[in-house]
Coordinates of C-alpha atoms in Angstrom, one line a residue:
X1 CA -20.2 24.3 -12.7
X2 CA -23.4 23.3 -11.3
X3 CA -25.0 24.5 -8.3
X4 CA -23.5 24.2 -5.2
X5 CA -24.1 20.9 -3.0
X6 CA -24.4 20.5 0.6
X7 CA -21.1 21.0 2.4
X8 CA -19.5 18.1 4.2
X9 CA -18.8 19.0 7.9
X10 CA -16.3 17.7 8.1
X11 CA -7.5 9.6 4.3
X12 CA 1.0 7.9 3.8
X13 CA 3.4 7.5 1.4
X14 CA 5.5 4.2 1.6
X15 CA 9.1 3.4 2.0
X16 CA 10.2 0.1 0.4
X17 CA 9.3 -3.0 1.7
X18 CA 9.5 -6.6 0.7
X19 CA 6.3 -6.8 -1.0
X20 CA 5.9 -3.4 -2.2
X21 CA 8.3 -0.9 -4.4
X22 CA 8.1 2.7 -3.3
X23 CA 7.8 4.2 -6.7
X24 CA 6.8 3.0 -10.3
X25 CA 10.2 4.5 -11.7
X26 CA 11.9 1.7 -9.5
X27 CA 9.9 -1.2 -10.8
X28 CA 9.8 -3.1 -13.9
X29 CA 6.9 -2.6 -16.3
X30 CA 5.7 -6.2 -17.3
X31 CA 3.1 -6.4 -19.9
X32 CA 0.4 -9.3 -19.9
X33 CA -1.1 -9.5 -23.4
X34 CA -2.8 -12.9 -22.9
X35 CA -4.4 -13.6 -19.6
X36 CA -4.2 -17.5 -20.4
X37 CA -0.6 -17.6 -20.7
X38 CA 1.2 -19.7 -18.3
X39 CA 4.4 -17.2 -18.1
X40 CA 4.8 -13.7 -18.7
X41 CA 7.8 -11.7 -19.7
X42 CA 9.6 -9.4 -17.2
X43 CA 13.1 -7.6 -16.5
X44 CA 12.0 -5.0 -18.8
X45 CA 13.3 -1.6 -19.4
X46 CA 11.9 0.8 -16.5
X47 CA 9.3 3.3 -17.7
X48 CA 9.9 6.9 -17.4
X49 CA 6.7 7.4 -15.6
X50 CA 4.2 4.6 -14.4
X51 CA 1.5 7.1 -14.9
X52 CA 2.0 7.4 -18.7
X53 CA 1.3 5.0 -21.4
X54 CA 4.8 4.3 -22.3
X55 CA 5.6 0.5 -22.8
X56 CA 8.8 -1.5 -22.0
X57 CA 10.3 -4.5 -23.4
X58 CA 10.0 -7.5 -21.2
X59 CA 12.1 -10.8 -20.8
X60 CA 11.1 -13.7 -18.6
X61 CA 9.1 -13.8 -15.5
X62 CA 8.4 -16.9 -13.7
X63 CA 4.7 -16.2 -12.8
X64 CA 2.4 -19.0 -13.0
X65 CA -1.2 -18.2 -14.5
X66 CA -2.7 -21.6 -14.4
X67 CA -6.5 -20.6 -14.0
X68 CA -7.7 -23.9 -12.9
X69 CA -5.2 -24.4 -10.3
X70 CA -6.7 -23.9 -6.8
X71 CA -4.9 -22.8 -3.7
X72 CA -4.7 -25.2 -0.7
X73 CA -7.0 -24.1 2.1
X74 CA -5.1 -22.2 5.0
X75 CA -5.6 -22.4 8.4
X76 CA -6.1 -19.0 9.9
X77 CA -4.1 -19.9 13.2
X78 CA -1.1 -20.9 11.0
X79 CA -0.8 -17.5 9.4
X80 CA 0.7 -15.8 12.3
X81 CA 3.8 -17.8 13.1
X82 CA 6.7 -15.3 13.4
X83 CA 4.1 -12.3 14.2
X84 CA 4.6 -11.0 17.8
X85 CA 1.2 -10.0 19.2
X86 CA 3.0 -7.4 21.5
X87 CA 4.5 -5.7 18.4
X88 CA 4.2 -1.8 18.9
X89 CA 3.8 -1.2 15.3
X90 CA -0.1 -1.7 15.8
X91 CA -0.5 0.3 18.8
X92 CA -4.3 0.6 20.1
X93 CA -6.1 4.0 20.3
X94 CA -5.9 3.9 24.2
X95 CA -2.3 4.5 24.0
X96 CA -0.8 7.8 24.7
X97 CA -0.3 10.1 21.7
X98 CA 3.3 10.5 22.4
X99 CA 3.7 6.4 22.1
X100 CA 1.4 5.8 19.2
X101 CA 3.7 7.0 16.4
X102 CA 4.2 4.9 13.3
X103 CA 7.7 4.2 12.2
X104 CA 9.2 3.2 8.7
X105 CA 11.6 0.8 10.2
X106 CA 9.2 -1.5 11.8
X107 CA 6.2 -3.6 10.8
X108 CA 5.5 -6.8 9.4
X109 CA 6.3 -8.2 6.0
X110 CA 3.1 -9.6 4.8
X111 CA 3.4 -13.1 3.5
X112 CA 1.8 -14.4 0.4
X113 CA -0.4 -17.0 2.2
X114 CA -1.8 -14.0 4.6
X115 CA -2.3 -11.7 1.6
X116 CA -4.4 -14.7 -0.3
X117 CA -6.3 -15.0 2.8
X118 CA -7.2 -11.2 2.4
X119 CA -7.9 -11.4 -1.2
X120 CA -10.1 -14.5 -0.7
X121 CA -12.0 -13.6 2.5
X122 CA -12.0 -9.7 3.0
X123 CA -11.5 -7.8 -0.2
X124 CA -14.8 -6.1 -1.2
X125 CA -14.6 -7.3 -4.8
X126 CA -18.6 -6.7 -5.5
X127 CA -18.5 -2.9 -4.2
X128 CA -15.3 -2.2 -6.0
X129 CA -16.7 -3.5 -9.3
X130 CA -19.9 -1.4 -8.6
X131 CA -17.8 1.8 -7.7
X132 CA -15.7 1.8 -10.9
X133 CA -18.5 0.4 -13.2
X134 CA -21.1 2.8 -12.1
X135 CA -23.9 0.2 -12.6
X136 CA -24.6 -3.5 -11.4
X137 CA -24.0 -5.1 -14.8
X138 CA -20.6 -4.7 -16.9
X139 CA -20.2 -1.6 -18.9
X140 CA -17.0 -0.3 -20.8
X141 CA -16.4 1.9 -17.5
X142 CA -15.1 -1.0 -16.1
X143 CA -14.2 -3.2 -19.2
X144 CA -12.0 -0.7 -20.5
X145 CA -10.4 0.4 -17.3
X146 CA -6.7 -0.1 -16.8
X147 CA -5.3 -2.0 -13.6
X148 CA -2.0 -2.2 -12.5
X149 CA -0.8 -5.1 -10.4
X150 CA 2.4 -4.7 -8.4
X151 CA 4.0 -8.1 -8.1
X152 CA 6.1 -9.4 -4.9
X153 CA 9.2 -9.6 -7.0
X154 CA 8.9 -6.0 -7.9
X155 CA 7.7 -6.3 -11.4
X156 CA 4.5 -4.5 -12.5
X157 CA 1.7 -5.7 -14.8
X158 CA 0.4 -2.6 -16.7
X159 CA -2.6 -2.3 -18.8
X160 CA -4.6 -5.1 -17.4
X161 CA -8.2 -5.2 -18.0
X162 CA -11.1 -7.4 -16.9
X163 CA -14.8 -8.1 -18.1
X164 CA -16.3 -8.7 -14.6
X165 CA -15.5 -8.7 -10.9
X166 CA -14.9 -12.4 -11.0
X167 CA -12.3 -12.2 -13.6
X168 CA -10.7 -9.3 -11.7
X169 CA -10.8 -11.4 -8.4
X170 CA -9.6 -14.6 -10.4
X171 CA -6.4 -13.0 -11.9
X172 CA -5.6 -11.2 -8.6
X173 CA -5.7 -14.5 -6.6
X174 CA -3.4 -16.1 -9.6
X175 CA -0.6 -13.4 -9.3
X176 CA -1.2 -12.0 -5.8
X177 CA -0.2 -8.6 -6.3
X178 CA 1.2 -6.6 -3.2
X179 CA -0.6 -3.5 -4.6
X180 CA -3.3 -2.7 -7.0
X181 CA -3.4 0.6 -8.9
X182 CA -6.3 2.1 -10.9
X183 CA -5.9 3.9 -13.9
X184 CA -8.1 5.6 -16.6
X185 CA -10.9 4.3 -18.7
X186 CA -9.7 3.9 -22.4
X187 CA -11.6 4.2 -25.7
X188 CA -10.8 0.4 -26.2
X189 CA -9.7 -2.5 -24.2
X190 CA -6.2 -1.6 -22.8
X191 CA -5.3 -5.1 -23.6
X192 CA -5.7 -4.3 -27.4
X193 CA -3.5 -1.2 -27.1
X194 CA -1.1 -3.0 -29.7
X195 CA -3.6 -3.0 -32.3
X196 CA -3.7 1.0 -32.1
X197 CA 0.1 1.4 -31.8
X198 CA 0.3 4.0 -34.6
X199 CA -3.3 5.6 -33.9
X200 CA -4.6 8.4 -31.9
X201 CA -7.9 6.2 -31.5
X202 CA -6.6 4.6 -28.3
X203 CA -6.4 7.0 -25.5
X204 CA -7.7 7.6 -21.9
X205 CA -11.1 8.9 -21.8
X206 CA -12.1 9.4 -18.3
X207 CA -11.0 8.6 -14.8
X208 CA -11.9 10.2 -11.3
X209 CA -10.5 13.5 -10.3
X210 CA -8.0 12.6 -7.7
X211 CA -6.1 14.4 -5.0
X212 CA -2.9 13.1 -3.1
X213 CA -1.8 14.5 0.4
X214 CA 1.2 13.4 1.8
X215 CA 2.6 14.3 5.4
X216 CA 6.2 14.6 4.1
X217 CA 5.3 17.7 2.2
X218 CA 4.7 19.4 5.9
X219 CA 8.1 18.2 7.0
X220 CA 9.2 21.8 7.3
X221 CA 6.5 22.6 9.7
X222 CA 5.6 19.5 11.7
X223 CA 7.8 19.2 14.7
X224 CA 6.5 15.8 16.1
X225 CA 7.4 13.6 13.2
X226 CA 9.4 13.4 9.9
X227 CA 9.8 11.5 6.8
X228 CA 7.6 8.4 7.1
X229 CA 6.8 8.6 10.6
X230 CA 3.2 9.8 11.6
X231 CA 1.2 10.4 14.8
X232 CA -2.1 11.7 15.7
X233 CA -0.7 15.1 16.2
X234 CA 0.6 15.5 12.7
X235 CA -2.4 13.9 11.2
X236 CA -4.3 17.0 11.9
X237 CA -2.6 18.5 8.9
X238 CA -4.2 15.9 6.8
X239 CA -7.5 16.7 8.6
X240 CA -7.2 20.3 7.7
X241 CA -6.5 19.5 4.0
X242 CA -9.5 17.5 3.7
X243 CA -11.6 20.0 5.4
X244 CA -10.6 22.7 2.8
X245 CA -10.6 20.5 -0.3
X246 CA -13.8 18.8 0.5
X247 CA -15.6 21.9 1.0
X248 CA -14.3 23.8 -2.0
X249 CA -14.9 20.6 -4.2
X250 CA -18.6 20.6 -3.1
X251 CA -19.3 24.2 -2.8
X252 CA -17.2 25.9 -5.6
X253 CA -17.3 23.1 -8.3
X254 CA -20.6 21.3 -7.3
X255 CA -19.4 17.8 -6.9
X256 CA -20.9 15.4 -4.7
X257 CA -19.5 12.1 -4.7
X258 CA -16.2 12.3 -3.1
X259 CA -14.5 9.5 -1.5
X260 CA -11.5 10.0 0.9
X261 CA -9.2 7.1 1.6
X262 CA -6.2 6.6 3.9
X263 CA -3.2 5.6 2.2
X264 CA -1.9 3.3 4.4
X265 CA 0.8 4.9 6.2
X266 CA 1.2 8.8 6.0
X267 CA -1.4 10.4 3.8
X268 CA -4.8 10.4 2.2
X269 CA -6.3 10.2 -1.5
X270 CA -9.4 11.9 -2.7
X271 CA -11.5 10.2 -5.5
X272 CA -14.0 12.8 -7.0
X273 CA -16.5 10.4 -8.7
X274 CA -19.0 12.5 -10.3
X275 CA -19.5 11.9 -14.1
X276 CA -18.5 15.7 -14.9
X277 CA -15.2 15.1 -12.9
X278 CA -14.3 11.9 -14.6
X279 CA -14.6 13.4 -18.1
X280 CA -12.3 16.3 -17.4
X281 CA -9.3 16.6 -19.8
X282 CA -5.7 17.4 -18.6
X283 CA -5.9 21.2 -19.1
X284 CA -9.2 21.4 -17.2
X285 CA -7.7 19.3 -14.3
X286 CA -4.6 21.5 -14.3
X287 CA -6.9 24.5 -13.9
X288 CA -8.4 22.8 -10.8
X289 CA -4.9 22.3 -9.3
X290 CA -4.3 26.1 -10.0
X291 CA -7.4 27.0 -8.2
X292 CA -5.9 25.5 -5.0
X293 CA -2.6 26.6 -5.3
X294 CA -1.3 28.7 -2.5
X295 CA 2.2 27.7 -1.5
X296 CA 5.0 28.7 -3.9
X297 CA 8.7 27.8 -3.9
X298 CA 10.4 25.1 -1.9
X299 CA 11.3 24.9 1.7
X300 CA 14.2 27.2 1.6
X301 CA 12.8 30.0 -0.5
X302 CA 11.6 31.9 2.5
X303 CA 8.0 33.2 2.6
X304 CA 5.8 30.6 0.5
X305 CA 2.7 32.2 0.8
X306 CA 2.2 35.8 -1.2
X307 CA -1.5 36.4 -1.8
X308 CA -3.2 39.2 -3.8
X309 CA -5.9 41.2 -1.8
X310 CA -8.8 41.1 -1.4
X311 CA -8.7 37.4 -0.8
X312 CA -10.7 35.1 -3.1
X313 CA -13.8 34.1 -1.2
X314 CA -12.4 30.4 -1.3
X315 CA -9.4 31.6 0.9
X316 CA -11.4 33.7 3.1
X317 CA -13.6 30.7 3.8
X318 CA -10.6 28.4 4.2
X319 CA -9.1 31.0 6.9
X320 CA -12.4 30.4 8.8
X321 CA -12.1 26.8 8.7
X322 CA -8.5 26.6 9.6
X323 CA -8.1 29.4 12.6
X324 CA -9.1 27.1 15.2
X325 CA -6.7 24.4 13.9
X326 CA -3.9 26.9 13.7
X327 CA -4.3 27.8 17.3
X328 CA -4.8 24.2 18.7
X329 CA -2.9 22.0 16.4
X330 CA -0.2 24.1 15.0
X331 CA 0.6 26.7 17.9
X332 CA -0.1 24.5 20.9
X333 CA 0.7 21.0 19.7
X334 CA 3.4 21.6 17.1
X335 CA 4.9 24.8 18.5
X336 CA 7.0 25.5 15.5
X337 CA 8.7 28.7 16.6
X338 CA 9.9 27.4 20.2
X339 CA 13.7 27.8 19.6
X340 CA 15.3 31.2 18.5
X341 CA 16.3 29.9 15.1
X342 CA 12.6 29.0 14.2
X343 CA 11.4 32.1 15.7
X344 CA 13.7 34.1 13.3
X345 CA 11.8 32.6 10.5
X346 CA 8.7 34.1 11.8
X347 CA 10.3 37.4 12.6
X348 CA 11.4 37.7 8.8
X349 CA 7.6 37.5 7.9
X350 CA 6.5 40.6 9.8
X351 CA 6.6 43.6 7.5
X352 CA 7.3 46.5 9.9
X353 CA 11.0 46.5 10.9
X354 CA 10.4 48.5 14.1
X355 CA 7.9 45.7 15.3
X356 CA 10.3 42.9 14.3
X357 CA 12.8 44.3 16.4
X358 CA 10.6 44.9 19.4
X359 CA 9.5 41.2 19.0
X360 CA 13.1 40.0 18.8
X361 CA 14.1 41.7 21.9
X362 CA 11.0 40.3 23.9
X363 CA 11.7 36.8 22.6
X364 CA 15.4 36.9 23.1
X365 CA 15.0 38.0 26.9
X366 CA 12.6 34.9 27.4
X367 CA 14.1 31.8 25.9
X368 CA 11.9 29.1 25.4
X369 CA 8.6 30.9 25.2
X370 CA 6.0 28.8 23.4
X371 CA 4.9 29.7 19.8
X372 CA 1.2 30.4 21.2
X373 CA 2.4 33.3 23.3
X374 CA 4.9 34.5 20.7
X375 CA 1.9 34.8 18.2
X376 CA -0.2 36.6 21.0
X377 CA 3.0 39.1 21.3
X378 CA 2.5 40.2 17.9
X379 CA -0.7 41.8 18.3
X380 CA 0.1 42.9 21.8
X381 CA 3.2 44.8 20.7
X382 CA 1.5 46.1 17.4
X383 CA -1.1 47.6 19.7
X384 CA 1.5 49.5 21.9
X385 CA 3.8 52.3 20.7
X386 CA 6.4 49.6 19.5
X387 CA 6.1 51.1 15.9
X388 CA 4.6 54.5 15.0
X389 CA 4.7 53.5 11.2
X390 CA 3.0 50.3 11.5
X391 CA 0.4 49.5 8.9
X392 CA -2.3 47.5 10.3
X393 CA -3.5 46.1 7.1
X394 CA -0.2 45.0 6.1
X395 CA 0.3 43.3 9.4
X396 CA -3.2 41.5 9.0
X397 CA -2.2 40.5 5.7
X398 CA 1.1 38.9 6.8
X399 CA -0.5 37.1 9.7
X400 CA -3.1 35.6 7.1
X401 CA -0.4 34.4 4.9
X402 CA 1.4 32.7 7.8
X403 CA -1.6 30.9 9.1
X404 CA -2.2 29.7 5.3
X405 CA 1.4 28.5 5.0
X406 CA 0.9 26.3 8.2
X407 CA -2.2 25.0 7.6
X408 CA -3.4 25.0 3.7
X409 CA -3.3 21.9 1.9
X410 CA -0.3 20.9 0.2
X411 CA -0.7 18.7 -2.8
X412 CA 1.1 16.4 -5.2
X413 CA -0.4 18.1 -8.2
X414 CA 1.0 15.3 -10.7
X415 CA -1.7 13.0 -9.3
X416 CA -4.4 15.4 -10.0
X417 CA -3.3 17.0 -13.4
X418 CA -2.9 13.8 -15.7
X419 CA -5.9 11.8 -17.0
X420 CA -3.6 8.9 -17.2
X421 CA -2.1 8.8 -13.9
X422 CA -2.6 5.6 -11.8
X423 CA -3.3 5.7 -8.0
X424 CA -3.4 3.1 -5.4
X425 CA -6.8 1.2 -5.1
X426 CA -8.7 1.4 -2.0
X427 CA -8.7 -1.6 0.4
X428 CA -5.2 -2.9 -0.6
X429 CA -2.8 -3.7 2.3
X430 CA 0.1 -1.3 2.9
X431 CA 2.9 -4.2 3.2
X432 CA 5.1 -1.9 5.4
X433 CA 2.5 -1.3 8.0
X434 CA -0.1 -4.0 7.5
X435 CA -2.7 -1.5 7.4
X436 CA -5.6 -1.6 5.1
X437 CA -6.2 1.6 2.8
X438 CA -10.0 2.3 4.2
X439 CA -12.2 5.0 3.3
X440 CA -12.5 7.9 5.9
X441 CA -16.2 8.6 6.7
X442 CA -16.8 12.3 6.1
X443 CA -20.6 12.3 6.5
X444 CA -20.3 13.8 10.0
X445 CA -17.9 15.9 11.7
X446 CA -17.7 13.7 14.7
X447 CA -17.1 10.8 12.6
X448 CA -14.5 12.4 10.4
X449 CA -12.7 14.0 13.3
X450 CA -12.6 10.7 15.0
X451 CA -10.6 8.9 12.4
X452 CA -7.3 7.8 13.7
X453 CA -4.8 6.3 11.2
X454 CA -2.9 4.5 13.9
X455 CA -6.0 2.7 14.8
X456 CA -6.9 1.5 11.1
X457 CA -7.4 -2.1 11.1
X458 CA -4.3 -4.3 10.0
X459 CA -4.3 -7.4 7.9
X460 CA -2.9 -9.6 10.8
X461 CA -5.5 -8.1 13.0
X462 CA -8.6 -8.8 11.1
X463 CA -7.4 -12.2 10.5
X464 CA -7.1 -12.9 14.2
X465 CA -10.8 -11.3 14.7
X466 CA -12.5 -13.5 12.2
X467 CA -10.6 -16.4 14.0
X468 CA -11.8 -15.6 17.5
X469 CA -15.4 -14.9 16.2
X470 CA -15.5 -18.2 14.6
X471 CA -14.1 -19.9 17.7
X472 CA -16.9 -18.0 20.1
X473 CA -19.5 -19.1 17.6
X474 CA -18.3 -22.9 17.7
X475 CA -18.5 -22.9 21.4
X476 CA -21.9 -21.1 21.6
X477 CA -25.0 -22.9 22.6
X478 CA -27.4 -21.2 20.2
X479 CA -26.1 -23.5 16.9
X480 CA -29.4 -23.2 15.0
X481 CA -27.8 -22.0 12.1
X482 CA -30.8 -19.5 11.4
X483 CA -30.4 -16.0 10.0
X484 CA -28.2 -14.7 7.1
X485 CA -24.8 -15.8 6.8
X486 CA -22.2 -13.3 7.5
X487 CA -19.3 -12.5 5.4
X488 CA -15.7 -12.5 6.7
X489 CA -15.3 -9.0 6.8
X490 CA -18.6 -8.5 8.8
X491 CA -16.9 -10.2 11.7
X492 CA -14.1 -7.7 11.9
X493 CA -13.1 -4.3 12.8
X494 CA -13.0 -3.7 8.7
X495 CA -16.7 -3.7 9.0
X496 CA -17.9 0.0 9.3
X497 CA -15.3 0.9 6.6
X498 CA -16.9 -1.4 4.0
X499 CA -20.2 -0.3 5.1
X500 CA -19.4 3.0 4.4
X501 CA -17.9 2.4 1.2
X502 CA -21.1 0.2 0.3
X503 CA -23.3 3.3 1.2
X504 CA -21.2 5.6 -1.1
X505 CA -21.3 3.2 -4.0
X506 CA -25.0 2.9 -3.8
X507 CA -25.4 6.7 -3.8
X508 CA -23.1 6.9 -6.8
X509 CA -24.9 4.4 -8.9
X510 CA -28.4 5.8 -7.9
X511 CA -27.2 9.4 -9.3
X512 CA -25.7 7.6 -12.5
X513 CA -29.1 5.8 -13.1
X514 CA -31.3 8.7 -12.6
X515 CA -29.1 10.9 -14.8
X516 CA -29.1 8.2 -17.5
X517 CA -32.8 8.0 -17.5
X518 CA -33.1 11.8 -17.7
X519 CA -30.8 11.9 -20.7
X520 CA -33.0 9.3 -22.2
X521 CA -36.1 11.3 -21.8
X522 CA -34.4 14.3 -23.2
X523 CA -33.1 12.2 -26.2
X524 CA -36.9 11.1 -26.8
X525 CA -38.2 14.5 -26.5
X526 CA -35.8 15.6 -28.9
X527 CA -36.7 12.9 -31.4
X528 CA -40.4 13.8 -31.2
X529 CA -39.6 17.3 -31.7
X530 CA -37.8 16.3 -34.9
X531 CA -40.6 14.1 -36.3
X532 CA -43.1 17.0 -35.6
X533 CA -40.9 19.2 -37.6
X534 CA -40.9 16.6 -40.6
X535 CA -44.8 16.3 -40.4
X536 CA -44.8 20.2 -40.9
X537 CA -43.4 19.8 -44.3

């Protein structure tokens, strides 16, 4: 593609909750063909794939859409009735790692009133609009964009579109979705799709190149948690994946504007926002996922990495990125081969039979030998007379495959391959954990590695913070009222995440504007050349 951009030094899939279904396959697809209707239809047939464009029949849905009705004011101190301030679901970063583990069985049910407060006072509507619109003034990049709103009753409004940030905000406040998903930009307004029912004119035109990493895909190698649970130790698998993917997307594909977002519980999403990424078709997106394909087969298929040699430069670079993580985060923290059954899995990947047997005898004589020492034993015995027929190159290749199996990114390829796939929006609230899906700052290695998913702001937390801030200001002596009036998110721990998002959006819009000016100049030069040729005749 284009020339490589500078390398970044270098965010949890959800169980069912009261306000959020777990999968689009388990919810109802409700269409809203007229934004001014007082009621919409629901109880429809469930779609085969929420990422596609299939439509469903709908019956009645009691959702009031009166655009003139204003919600009554909400007192922040009244929103926390029933919330326990000592709830360990939201541990602080000062707690030990062993205690700071999220559980799918605990956490708040976010009330409609609390969610309304979030959308009214904290959600960054302006920056979200600019991010998807690529310009301060409305364009088809936003007006023809599909949004999906997941309602509290588990119905889903598909093919929603808006002409401005204000209209988007107004409708969200009317229907109060527990989740917002973002789809592609279509060739026409998604609400008008029925006009093109038997035509190929209506089709997805562009969407960010997206990646989804979920810790459940690491359940066969993480030992600290499983399923929806996470802790700071297993979060390092996400850290490894982001480092590898971000570096390759920048250095190998030339992409520049890559937004990483914490999913709210146990994973991270990447949004590659460069224009050349947005216009990729399905085949091109599939080719990119193939570029990152290393693991094959399922968890029960035995060895999952079988790479050709010599290694592709991307894989050699990835091994350099991952080797320290393998030693510290896998061998020492996860200790994946601590017991004999798991150690047998490692032994089966050693290519030389004599070396395997020597290692087996050594480990059987030392029950509970930690994985870091077992890994060191492989080289120690290989350099001894344990096997006279040992091929050092075969052993090195096998060890590299083992490192990649335990550290290389594991992707949900369906999210990346389909242009019409929808993905959860940044800054929505996870209803099971209360955590906000914040961007992950990858500008510096220190900031990136400091990201802690268990310290991410929660909705109850930021409401308490803004309430405390306002009480403090009310009792302060300097009530002169001078200076800029702060927005509510600026009074909370959400501030650095929105400021980073604003920085990202401004950089994206700047490049879009400059590339547009360049194209205009090139078009003008081409027109002048054509006119000059006409004069020669």
